[in-house]
Tab-separated table of C-alpha atoms and ligand atoms in Angstrom:
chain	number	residue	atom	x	y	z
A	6	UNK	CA	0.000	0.000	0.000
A	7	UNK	CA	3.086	2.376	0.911
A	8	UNK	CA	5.413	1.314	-1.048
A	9	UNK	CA	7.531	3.899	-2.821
A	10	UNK	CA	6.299	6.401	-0.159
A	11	UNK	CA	8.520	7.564	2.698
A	12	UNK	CA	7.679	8.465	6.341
A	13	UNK	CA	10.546	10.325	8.424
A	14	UNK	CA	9.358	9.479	12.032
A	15	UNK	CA	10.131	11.919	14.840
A	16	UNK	CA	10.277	10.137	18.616
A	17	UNK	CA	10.272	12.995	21.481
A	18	UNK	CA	10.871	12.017	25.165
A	19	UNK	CA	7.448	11.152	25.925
A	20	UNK	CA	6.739	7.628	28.081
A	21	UNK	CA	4.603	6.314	25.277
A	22	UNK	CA	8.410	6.338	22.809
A	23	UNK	CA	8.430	3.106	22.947
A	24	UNK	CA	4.958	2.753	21.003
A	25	UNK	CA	6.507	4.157	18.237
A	26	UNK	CA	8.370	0.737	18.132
A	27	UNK	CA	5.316	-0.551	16.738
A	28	UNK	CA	4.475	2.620	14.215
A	29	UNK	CA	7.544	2.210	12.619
A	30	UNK	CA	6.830	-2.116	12.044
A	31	UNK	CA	3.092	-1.482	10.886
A	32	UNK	CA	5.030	1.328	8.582
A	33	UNK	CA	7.581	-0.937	7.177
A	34	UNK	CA	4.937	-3.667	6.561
A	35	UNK	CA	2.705	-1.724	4.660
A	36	UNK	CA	6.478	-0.892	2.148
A	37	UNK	CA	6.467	2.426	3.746
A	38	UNK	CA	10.381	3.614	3.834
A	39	UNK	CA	11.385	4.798	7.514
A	40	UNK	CA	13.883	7.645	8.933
A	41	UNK	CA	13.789	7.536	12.199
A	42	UNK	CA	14.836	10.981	14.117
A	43	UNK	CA	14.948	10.840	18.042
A	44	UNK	CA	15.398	13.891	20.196
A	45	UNK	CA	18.467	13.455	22.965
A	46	UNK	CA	15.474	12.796	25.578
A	47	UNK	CA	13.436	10.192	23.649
A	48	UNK	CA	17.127	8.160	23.622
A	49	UNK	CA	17.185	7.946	27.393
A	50	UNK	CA	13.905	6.026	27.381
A	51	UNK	CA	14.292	3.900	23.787
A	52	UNK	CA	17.543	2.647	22.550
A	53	UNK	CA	18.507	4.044	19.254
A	54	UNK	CA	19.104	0.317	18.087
A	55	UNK	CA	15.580	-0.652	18.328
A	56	UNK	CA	14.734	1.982	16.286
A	57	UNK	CA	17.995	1.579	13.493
A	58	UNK	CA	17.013	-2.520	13.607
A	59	UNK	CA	13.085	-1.682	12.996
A	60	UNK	CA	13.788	0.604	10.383
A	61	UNK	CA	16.559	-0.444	8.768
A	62	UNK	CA	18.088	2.703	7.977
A	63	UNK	CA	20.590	5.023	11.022
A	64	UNK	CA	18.878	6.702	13.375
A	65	UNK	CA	19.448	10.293	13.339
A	66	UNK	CA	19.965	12.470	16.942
A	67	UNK	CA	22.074	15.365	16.618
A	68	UNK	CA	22.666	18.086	13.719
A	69	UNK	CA	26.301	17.559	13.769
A	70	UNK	CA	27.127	14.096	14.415
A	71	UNK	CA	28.737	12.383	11.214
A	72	UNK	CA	26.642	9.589	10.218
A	73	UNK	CA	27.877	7.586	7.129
A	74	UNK	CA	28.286	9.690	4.254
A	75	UNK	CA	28.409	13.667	4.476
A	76	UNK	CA	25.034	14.306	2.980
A	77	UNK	CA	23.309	17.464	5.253
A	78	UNK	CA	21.249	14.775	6.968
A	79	UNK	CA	18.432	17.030	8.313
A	80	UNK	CA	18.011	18.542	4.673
A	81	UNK	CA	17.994	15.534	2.222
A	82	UNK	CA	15.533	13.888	5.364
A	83	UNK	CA	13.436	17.048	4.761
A	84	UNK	CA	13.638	16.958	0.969
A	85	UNK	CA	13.417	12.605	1.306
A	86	UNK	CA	10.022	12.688	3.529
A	87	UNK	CA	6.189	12.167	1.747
A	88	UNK	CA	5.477	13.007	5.502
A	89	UNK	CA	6.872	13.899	8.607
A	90	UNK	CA	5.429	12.262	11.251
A	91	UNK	CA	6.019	12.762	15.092
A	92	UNK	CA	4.575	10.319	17.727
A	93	UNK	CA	4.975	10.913	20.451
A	94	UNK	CA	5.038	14.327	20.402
A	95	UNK	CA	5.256	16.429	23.917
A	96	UNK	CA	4.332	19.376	24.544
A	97	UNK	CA	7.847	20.913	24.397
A	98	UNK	CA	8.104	19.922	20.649
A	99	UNK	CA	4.296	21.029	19.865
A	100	UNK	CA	6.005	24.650	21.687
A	101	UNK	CA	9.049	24.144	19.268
A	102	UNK	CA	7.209	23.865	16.077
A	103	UNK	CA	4.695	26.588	16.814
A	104	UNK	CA	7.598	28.913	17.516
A	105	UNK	CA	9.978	27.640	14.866
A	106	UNK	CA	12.581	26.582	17.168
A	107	UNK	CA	15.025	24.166	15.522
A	108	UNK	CA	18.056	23.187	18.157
A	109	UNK	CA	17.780	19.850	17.278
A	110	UNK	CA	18.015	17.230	14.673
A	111	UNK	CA	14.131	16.863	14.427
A	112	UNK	CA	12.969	20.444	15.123
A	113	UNK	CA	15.198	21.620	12.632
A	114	UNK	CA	14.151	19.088	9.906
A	115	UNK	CA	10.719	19.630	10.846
A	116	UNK	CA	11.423	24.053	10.216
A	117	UNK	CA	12.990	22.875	6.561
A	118	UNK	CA	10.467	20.284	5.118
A	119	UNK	CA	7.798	20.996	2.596
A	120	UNK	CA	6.442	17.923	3.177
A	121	UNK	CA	2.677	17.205	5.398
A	122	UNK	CA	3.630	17.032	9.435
A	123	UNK	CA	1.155	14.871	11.517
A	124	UNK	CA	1.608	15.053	15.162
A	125	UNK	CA	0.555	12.371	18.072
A	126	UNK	CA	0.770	14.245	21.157
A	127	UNK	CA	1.255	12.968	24.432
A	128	UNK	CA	0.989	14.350	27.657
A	129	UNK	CA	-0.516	14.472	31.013
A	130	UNK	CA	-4.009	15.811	31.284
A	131	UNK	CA	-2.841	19.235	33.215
A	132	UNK	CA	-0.212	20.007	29.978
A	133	UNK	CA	-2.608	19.727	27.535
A	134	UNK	CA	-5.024	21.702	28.577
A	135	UNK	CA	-2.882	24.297	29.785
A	136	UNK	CA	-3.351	27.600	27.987
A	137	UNK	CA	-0.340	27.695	26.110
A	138	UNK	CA	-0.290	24.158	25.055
A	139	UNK	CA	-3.963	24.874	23.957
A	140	UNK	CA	-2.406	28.467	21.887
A	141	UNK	CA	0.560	26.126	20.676
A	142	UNK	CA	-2.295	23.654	18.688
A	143	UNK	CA	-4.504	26.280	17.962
A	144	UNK	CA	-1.338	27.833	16.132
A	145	UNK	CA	-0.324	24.452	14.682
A	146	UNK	CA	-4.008	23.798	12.931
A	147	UNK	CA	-4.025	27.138	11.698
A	148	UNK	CA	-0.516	26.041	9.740
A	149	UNK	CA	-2.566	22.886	8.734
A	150	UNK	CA	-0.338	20.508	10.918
A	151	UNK	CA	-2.710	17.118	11.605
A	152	UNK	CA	-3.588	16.210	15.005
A	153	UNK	CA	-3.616	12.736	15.177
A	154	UNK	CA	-5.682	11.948	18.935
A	155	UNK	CA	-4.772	12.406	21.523
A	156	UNK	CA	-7.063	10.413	22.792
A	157	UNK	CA	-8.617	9.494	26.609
A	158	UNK	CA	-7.807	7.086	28.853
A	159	UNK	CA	-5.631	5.887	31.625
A	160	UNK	CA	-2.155	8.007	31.610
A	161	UNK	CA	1.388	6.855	32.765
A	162	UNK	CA	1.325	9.050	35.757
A	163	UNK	CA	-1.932	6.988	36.850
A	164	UNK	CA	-4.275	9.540	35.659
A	165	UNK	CA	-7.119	9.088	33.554
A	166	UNK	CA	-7.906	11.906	30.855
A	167	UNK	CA	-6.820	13.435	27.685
A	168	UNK	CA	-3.474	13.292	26.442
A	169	UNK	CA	-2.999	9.767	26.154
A	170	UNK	CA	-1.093	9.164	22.390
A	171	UNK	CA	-3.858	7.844	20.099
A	172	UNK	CA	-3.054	3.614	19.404
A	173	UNK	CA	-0.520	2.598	17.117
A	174	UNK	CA	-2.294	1.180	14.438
A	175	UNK	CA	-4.684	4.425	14.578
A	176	UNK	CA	-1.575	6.592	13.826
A	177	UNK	CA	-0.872	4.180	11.006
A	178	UNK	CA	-4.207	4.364	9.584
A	179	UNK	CA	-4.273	8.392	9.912
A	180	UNK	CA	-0.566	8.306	8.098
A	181	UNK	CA	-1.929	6.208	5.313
A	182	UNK	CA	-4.422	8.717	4.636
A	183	UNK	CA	-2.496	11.464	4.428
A	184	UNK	CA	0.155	9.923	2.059
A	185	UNK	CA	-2.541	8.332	0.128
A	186	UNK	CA	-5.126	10.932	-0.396
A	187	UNK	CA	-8.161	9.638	-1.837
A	188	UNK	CA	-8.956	11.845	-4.948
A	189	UNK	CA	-12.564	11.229	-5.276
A	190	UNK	CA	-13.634	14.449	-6.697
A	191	UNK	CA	-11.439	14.354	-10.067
A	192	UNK	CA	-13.178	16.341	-12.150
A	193	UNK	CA	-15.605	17.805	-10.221
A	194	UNK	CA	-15.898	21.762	-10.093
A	195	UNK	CA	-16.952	23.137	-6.682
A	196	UNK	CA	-17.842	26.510	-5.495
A	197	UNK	CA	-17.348	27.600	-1.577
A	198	UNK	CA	-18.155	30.766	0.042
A	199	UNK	CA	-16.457	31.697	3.129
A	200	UNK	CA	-15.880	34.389	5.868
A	201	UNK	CA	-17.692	37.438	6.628
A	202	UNK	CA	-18.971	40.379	4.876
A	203	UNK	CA	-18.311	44.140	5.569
A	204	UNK	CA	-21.128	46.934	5.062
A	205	UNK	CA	-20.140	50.174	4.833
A	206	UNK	CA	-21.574	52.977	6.985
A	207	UNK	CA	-18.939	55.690	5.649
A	208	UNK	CA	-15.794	55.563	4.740
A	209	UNK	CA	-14.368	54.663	8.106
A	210	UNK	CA	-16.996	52.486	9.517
A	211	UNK	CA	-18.655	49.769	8.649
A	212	UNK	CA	-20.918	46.413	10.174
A	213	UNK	CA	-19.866	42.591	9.955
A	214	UNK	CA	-19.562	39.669	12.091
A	215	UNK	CA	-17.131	37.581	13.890
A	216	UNK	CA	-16.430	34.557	10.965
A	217	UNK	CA	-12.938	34.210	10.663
A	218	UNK	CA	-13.290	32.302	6.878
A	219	UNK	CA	-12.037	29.172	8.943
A	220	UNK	CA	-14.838	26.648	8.082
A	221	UNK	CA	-15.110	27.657	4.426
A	222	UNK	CA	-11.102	27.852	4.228
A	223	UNK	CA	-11.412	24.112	5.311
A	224	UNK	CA	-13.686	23.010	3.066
A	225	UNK	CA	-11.850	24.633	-0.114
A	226	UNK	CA	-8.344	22.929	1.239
A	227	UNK	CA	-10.239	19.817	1.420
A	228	UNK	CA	-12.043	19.623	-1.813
A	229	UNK	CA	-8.835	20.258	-3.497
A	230	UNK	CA	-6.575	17.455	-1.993
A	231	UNK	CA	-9.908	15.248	-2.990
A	232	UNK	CA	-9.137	16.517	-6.741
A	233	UNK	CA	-11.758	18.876	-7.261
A	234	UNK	CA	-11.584	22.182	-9.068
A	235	UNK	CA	-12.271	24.920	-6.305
A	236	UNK	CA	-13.609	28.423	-6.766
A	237	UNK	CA	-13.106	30.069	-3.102
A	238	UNK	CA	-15.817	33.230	-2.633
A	239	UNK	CA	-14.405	35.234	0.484
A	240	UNK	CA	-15.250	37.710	2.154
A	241	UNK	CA	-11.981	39.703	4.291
A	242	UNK	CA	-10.413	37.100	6.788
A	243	UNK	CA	-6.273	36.809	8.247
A	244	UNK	CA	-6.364	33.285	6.498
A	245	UNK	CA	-3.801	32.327	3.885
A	246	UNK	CA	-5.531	30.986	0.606
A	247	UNK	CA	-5.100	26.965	0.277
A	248	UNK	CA	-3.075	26.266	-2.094
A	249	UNK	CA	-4.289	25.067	-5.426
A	250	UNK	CA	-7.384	26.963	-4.722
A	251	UNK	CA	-9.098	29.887	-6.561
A	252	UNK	CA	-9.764	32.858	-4.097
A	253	UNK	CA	-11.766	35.626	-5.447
A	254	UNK	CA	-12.189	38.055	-3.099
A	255	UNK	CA	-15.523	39.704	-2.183
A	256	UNK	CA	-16.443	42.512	0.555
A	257	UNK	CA	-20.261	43.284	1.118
A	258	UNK	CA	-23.034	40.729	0.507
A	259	UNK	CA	-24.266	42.464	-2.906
A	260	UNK	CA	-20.619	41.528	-4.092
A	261	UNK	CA	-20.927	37.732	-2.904
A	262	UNK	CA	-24.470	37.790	-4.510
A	263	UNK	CA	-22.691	39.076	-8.005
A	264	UNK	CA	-19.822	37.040	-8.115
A	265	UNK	CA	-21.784	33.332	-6.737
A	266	UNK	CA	-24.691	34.120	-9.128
A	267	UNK	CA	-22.300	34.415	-12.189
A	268	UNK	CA	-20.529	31.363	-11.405
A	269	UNK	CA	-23.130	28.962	-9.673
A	270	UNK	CA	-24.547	27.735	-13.303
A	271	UNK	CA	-20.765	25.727	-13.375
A	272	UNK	CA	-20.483	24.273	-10.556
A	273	UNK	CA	-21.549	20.821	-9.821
A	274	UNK	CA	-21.567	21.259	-5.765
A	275	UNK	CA	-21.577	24.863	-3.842
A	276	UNK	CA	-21.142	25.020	-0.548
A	277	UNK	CA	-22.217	28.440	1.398
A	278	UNK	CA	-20.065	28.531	4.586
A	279	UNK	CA	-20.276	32.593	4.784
A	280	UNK	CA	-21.949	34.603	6.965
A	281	UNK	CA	-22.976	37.660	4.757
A	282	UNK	CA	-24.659	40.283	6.118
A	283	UNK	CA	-28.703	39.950	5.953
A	284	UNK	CA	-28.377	43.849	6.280
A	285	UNK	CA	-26.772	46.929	5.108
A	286	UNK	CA	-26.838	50.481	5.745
A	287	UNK	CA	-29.852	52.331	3.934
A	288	UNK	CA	-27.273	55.314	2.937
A	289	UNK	CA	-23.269	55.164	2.833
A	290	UNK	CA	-22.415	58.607	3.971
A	291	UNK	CA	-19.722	59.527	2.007
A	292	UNK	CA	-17.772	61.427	4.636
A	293	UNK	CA	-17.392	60.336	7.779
A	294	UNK	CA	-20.401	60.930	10.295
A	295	UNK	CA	-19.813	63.782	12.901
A	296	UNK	CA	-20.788	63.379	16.445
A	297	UNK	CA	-23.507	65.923	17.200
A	298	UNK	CA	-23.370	66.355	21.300
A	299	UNK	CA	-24.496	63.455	22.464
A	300	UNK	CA	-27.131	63.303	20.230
A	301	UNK	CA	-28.149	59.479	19.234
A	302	UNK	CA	-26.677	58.173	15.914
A	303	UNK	CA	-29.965	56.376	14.287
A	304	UNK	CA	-29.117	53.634	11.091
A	305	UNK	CA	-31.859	52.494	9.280
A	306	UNK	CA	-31.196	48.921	7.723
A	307	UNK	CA	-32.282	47.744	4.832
A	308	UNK	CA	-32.385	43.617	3.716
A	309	UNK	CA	-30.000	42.535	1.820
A	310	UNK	CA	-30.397	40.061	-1.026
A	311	UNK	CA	-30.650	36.325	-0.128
A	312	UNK	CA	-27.302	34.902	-2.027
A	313	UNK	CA	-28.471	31.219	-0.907
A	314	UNK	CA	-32.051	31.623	-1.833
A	315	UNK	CA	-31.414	33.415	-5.471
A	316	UNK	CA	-29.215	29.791	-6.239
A	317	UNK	CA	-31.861	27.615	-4.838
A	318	UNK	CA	-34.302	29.511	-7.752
A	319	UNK	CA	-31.898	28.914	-10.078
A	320	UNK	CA	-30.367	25.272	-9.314
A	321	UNK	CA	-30.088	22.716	-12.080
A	322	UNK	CA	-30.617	19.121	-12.429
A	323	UNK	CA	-27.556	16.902	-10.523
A	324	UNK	CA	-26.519	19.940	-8.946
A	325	UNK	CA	-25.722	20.127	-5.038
A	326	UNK	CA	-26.319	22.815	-2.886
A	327	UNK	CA	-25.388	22.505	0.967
A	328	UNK	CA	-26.040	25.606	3.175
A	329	UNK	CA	-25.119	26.287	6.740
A	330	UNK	CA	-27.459	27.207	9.255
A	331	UNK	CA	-25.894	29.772	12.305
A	332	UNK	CA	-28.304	29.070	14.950
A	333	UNK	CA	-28.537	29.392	18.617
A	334	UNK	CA	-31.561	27.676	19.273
A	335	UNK	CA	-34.169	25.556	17.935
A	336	UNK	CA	-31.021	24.125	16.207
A	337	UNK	CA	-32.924	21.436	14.083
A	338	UNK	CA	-36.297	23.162	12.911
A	339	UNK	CA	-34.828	26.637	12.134
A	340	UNK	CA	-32.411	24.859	9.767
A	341	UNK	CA	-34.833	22.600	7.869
A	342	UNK	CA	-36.793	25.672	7.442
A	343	UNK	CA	-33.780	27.106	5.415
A	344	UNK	CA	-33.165	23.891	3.976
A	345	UNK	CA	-36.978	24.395	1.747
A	346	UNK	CA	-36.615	28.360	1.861
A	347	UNK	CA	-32.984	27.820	0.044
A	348	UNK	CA	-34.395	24.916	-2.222
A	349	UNK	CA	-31.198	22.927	-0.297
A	350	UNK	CA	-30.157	19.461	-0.830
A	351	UNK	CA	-28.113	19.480	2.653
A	352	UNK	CA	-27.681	21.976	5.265
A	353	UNK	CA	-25.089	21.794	7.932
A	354	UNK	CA	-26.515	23.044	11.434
A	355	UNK	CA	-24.653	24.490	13.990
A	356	UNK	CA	-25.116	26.102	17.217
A	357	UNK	CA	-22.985	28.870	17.460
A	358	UNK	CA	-23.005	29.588	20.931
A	359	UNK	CA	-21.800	25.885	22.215
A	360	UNK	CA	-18.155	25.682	22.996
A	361	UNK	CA	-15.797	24.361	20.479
A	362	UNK	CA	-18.016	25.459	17.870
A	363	UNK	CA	-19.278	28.311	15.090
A	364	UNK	CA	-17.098	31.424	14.583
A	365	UNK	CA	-13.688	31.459	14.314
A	366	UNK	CA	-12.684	27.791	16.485
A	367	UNK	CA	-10.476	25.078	15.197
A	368	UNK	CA	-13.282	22.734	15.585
A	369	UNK	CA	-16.888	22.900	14.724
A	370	UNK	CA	-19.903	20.556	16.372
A	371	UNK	CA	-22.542	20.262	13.463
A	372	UNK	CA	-25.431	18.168	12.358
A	373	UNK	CA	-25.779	17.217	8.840
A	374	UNK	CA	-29.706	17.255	7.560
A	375	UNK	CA	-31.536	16.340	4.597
A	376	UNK	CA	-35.289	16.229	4.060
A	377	UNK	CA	-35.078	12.458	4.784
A	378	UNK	CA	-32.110	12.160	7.139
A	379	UNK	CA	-29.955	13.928	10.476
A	380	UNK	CA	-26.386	13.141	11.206
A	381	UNK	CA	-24.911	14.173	14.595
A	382	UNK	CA	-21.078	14.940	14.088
A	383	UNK	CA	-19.154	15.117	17.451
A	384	UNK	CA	-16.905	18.093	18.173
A	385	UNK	CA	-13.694	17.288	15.510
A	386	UNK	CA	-11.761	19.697	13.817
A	387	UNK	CA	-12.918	22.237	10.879
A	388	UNK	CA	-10.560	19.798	8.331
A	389	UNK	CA	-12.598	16.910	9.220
A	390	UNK	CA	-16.073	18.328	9.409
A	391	UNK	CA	-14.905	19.979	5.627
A	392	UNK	CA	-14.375	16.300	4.493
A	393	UNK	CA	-17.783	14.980	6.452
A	394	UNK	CA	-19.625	17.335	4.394
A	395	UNK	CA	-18.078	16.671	0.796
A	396	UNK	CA	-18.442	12.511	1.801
A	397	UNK	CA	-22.185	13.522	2.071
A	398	UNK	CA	-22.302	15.793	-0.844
A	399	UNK	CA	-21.402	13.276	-2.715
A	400	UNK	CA	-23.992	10.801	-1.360
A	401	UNK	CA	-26.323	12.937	-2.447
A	402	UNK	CA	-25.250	13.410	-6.108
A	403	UNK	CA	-24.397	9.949	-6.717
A	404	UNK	CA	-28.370	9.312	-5.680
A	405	UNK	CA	-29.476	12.285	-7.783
A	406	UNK	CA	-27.544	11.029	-10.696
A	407	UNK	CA	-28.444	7.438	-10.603
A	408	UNK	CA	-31.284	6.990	-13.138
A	409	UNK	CA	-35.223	6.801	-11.595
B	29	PMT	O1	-15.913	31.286	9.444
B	29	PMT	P1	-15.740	30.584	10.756
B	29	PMT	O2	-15.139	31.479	11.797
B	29	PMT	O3	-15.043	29.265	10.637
B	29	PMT	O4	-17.230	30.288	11.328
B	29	PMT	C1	-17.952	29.311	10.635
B	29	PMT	C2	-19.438	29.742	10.520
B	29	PMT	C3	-20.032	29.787	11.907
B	29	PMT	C4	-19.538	31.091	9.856
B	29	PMT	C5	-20.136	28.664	9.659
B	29	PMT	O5	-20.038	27.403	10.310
B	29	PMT	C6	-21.589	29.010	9.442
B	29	PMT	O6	-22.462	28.686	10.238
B	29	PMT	N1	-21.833	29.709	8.297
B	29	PMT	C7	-23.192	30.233	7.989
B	29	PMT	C8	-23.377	31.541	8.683
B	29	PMT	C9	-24.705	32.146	8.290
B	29	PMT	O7	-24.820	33.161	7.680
B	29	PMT	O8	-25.683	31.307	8.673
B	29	PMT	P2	-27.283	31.768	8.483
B	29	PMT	O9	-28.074	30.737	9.212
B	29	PMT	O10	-27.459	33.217	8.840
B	29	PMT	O11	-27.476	31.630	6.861
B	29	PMT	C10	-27.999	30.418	6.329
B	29	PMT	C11	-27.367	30.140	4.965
B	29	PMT	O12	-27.750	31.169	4.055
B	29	PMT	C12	-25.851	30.116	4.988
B	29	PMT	O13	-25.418	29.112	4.088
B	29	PMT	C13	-25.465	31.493	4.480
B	29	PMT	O14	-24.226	31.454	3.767
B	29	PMT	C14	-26.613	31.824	3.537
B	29	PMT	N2	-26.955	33.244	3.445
B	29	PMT	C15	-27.309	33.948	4.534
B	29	PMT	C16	-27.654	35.288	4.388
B	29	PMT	C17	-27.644	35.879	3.100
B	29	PMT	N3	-27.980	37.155	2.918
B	29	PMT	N4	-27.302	35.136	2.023
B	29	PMT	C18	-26.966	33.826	2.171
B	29	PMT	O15	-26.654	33.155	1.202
């Protein structure tokens, strides 16, 4: 299954090193090439043997120690890897990464590869959900480093909790799937909207909301690594486009409306992930308002077209459309209502207020419904809800497509 690809495994001082014994068999039995890379205090609990006899190959420790031939070991390792893998990975390397510390063999090949990095962390409960472990993965997911776990469960200090380094063969499987991306949307052409919109008041002020373009970035990142042709509508966020990915970038929701209408006839599957504005200023004053002595400023509203709804009107036969529904109660019946008001083959519901959820998080907590159907998604990250959705997407247009 791996054969021809090559993993370069880091091993950080973390109790569980000597699971990655097993990572690095289940690797090599699946054809995978292995590097191993140990940090100095990952030695002192796994000898560096185990790891060289496992993987066949030296095991690299320190920048400058001479290993065989004089090749720059932490650069060809960076240049050699299909992914860099690091289990287990404490909470001192997560801090390294995040911060772009390299003082070591494996931080510094990790600073210099272009290649995917999947972490396993693994720590006691109280370190990873300290604060600035917590800002360390938040930072980490942002760069589009995988989490792999960790998971729950009894601890090597005798706790119980999270922290506890997700199972070997669980690692494996996440690895596989990550060097062997399954490109299931060849050919398709996609549209996603994402992020906010801004209406102007004047030219210094203006109204929007708090989406950070994180759930829509997701979704364009994943379609693409599925194959699919992605057109990215979105409105201003801090987020770097995904590569591979068209970004056209839009401001207020008339905008949005313009550029989705033009372009939804093409697609085969659109996904609306924004949050544009349902209203804009009446008048755009253009100078900026003057306070008049504590005298109230008064802004009348006006509605602002329906970019979901003006689709629905417009959809064509085999074609997908999957809305989101920002909700904060009444989760289920206020989103089927959109679901028929937006003509919508799926809408993703999610209540924005629960924790670990809605505007600008990591992860998302949503519930996938169709007029027949209502899937419960745990709390998992924005990357894996992205690919939940496009698995059902899919679903759907297979069954629209097959013949009556
Ligand atoms: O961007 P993040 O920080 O990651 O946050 C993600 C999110 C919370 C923004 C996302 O998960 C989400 O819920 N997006 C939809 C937000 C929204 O506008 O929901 P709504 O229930 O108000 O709108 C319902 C649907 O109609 C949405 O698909 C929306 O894109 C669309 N809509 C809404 C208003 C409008 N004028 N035109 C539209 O097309």
């Amino acid at each position: 299954m791996l054969s021809g690809k090559h993993v370069v495994l880091g091993v950080t001082g973390g109790i569980a090193a000597y699971k990655a014994c097993e990572v690095v068999s289940r690797l090599r039995k699946l054809g995978a090439g292995v590097d191993v890379i140990m940090t100095a205090n990952a030695t002192r609990l796994v000898a560096p043997l185990t790891f060289e006899t496992l993987s066949g190959a030296p095991v690299c420790v320190d920048t400058f120690e001479r290993t065989g031939a004089w090749d720059v070991r932490h650069i060809s390792l960076a240049q050699k890897a299909d992914l860099m893998l690091v289990a287990p990975a404490t909470a001192n390397l997560m801090a390294k990464l995040a911060h772009g510390i390299a003082d070591d063999m494996l931080t510094t090949t990790l600073l210099a590869t272009r290649a995917p990095i999947a972490l396993a962390p693994a720590m006691n409960t109280g370190m990873w959900t300290a604060a600035v472990t917590q800002e360390n993965l938040r930072i980490l997911l942002e760069r589009g480093v995988q989490m792999i776990g960790p998971g729950s469960g009894r601890l090597a200090c005798g706790d119980t909790g999270e922290g506890r380094m997700s199972e070997p063969a669980d690692i494996v499987a996440a690895a596989q799937k990550l060097l062997l991306p399954v490109r299931d949307m060849e050919g398709l052409r996609v549209l996603v909207t994402a992020g906010p919109t801004v209406e102007r008041i004047d030219p210094v002020r203006y109204l929007t909301n708090d989406s950070s373009g994180k759930m829509g970035y997701a979704l364009a990142r994943a379609a693409r690594e599925r194959g699919a042709e992605v057109t990215l509508l979105t409105g201003p966020t801090r987020l770097a486009t995904p590569q591979g990915v068209c970004a056209v970038p839009i401001v207020s929701t008339q905008d949005l409306y313009d550029e989705a209408l033009r372009r939804a006839p093409g697609q085969d599957i659109i996904v609306q992930a924004a949050a544009p504005a349902d209203y804009r200023p009446e008048t755009v004053s253009p100078q900026k308002l003057k306070k008049h002595g504590g005298e109230a400023l008064v802004l009348r509203l006006v509605e602002n077209p329906d970019v979901a709804q003006a689709i629905g009107r417009q959809k064509r036969e085999g074609q997908v459309l999957v809305g989101f529904a920002a909700e904060t109660q009444n989760l289920t019946d206020n989103a089927l209502r959109k679901l028929e008001a937006k003509n919508l083959d799926l809408i993703v519901a999610n209540d924005v207020t629960a924790e670990g959820a809605g505007f600008g998080t990591d992860t998302n907590i949503v519930t996938l419904l169709t007029r027949t159907q209502a899937q419960s998604l745990p709390r998992m990250s924005k990357d894996d809800v992205a690919n939940r959705i496009w698995d059902r997407a899919l679903e759907i247009r297979r069954e629209a497509l097959q013949p009556a």
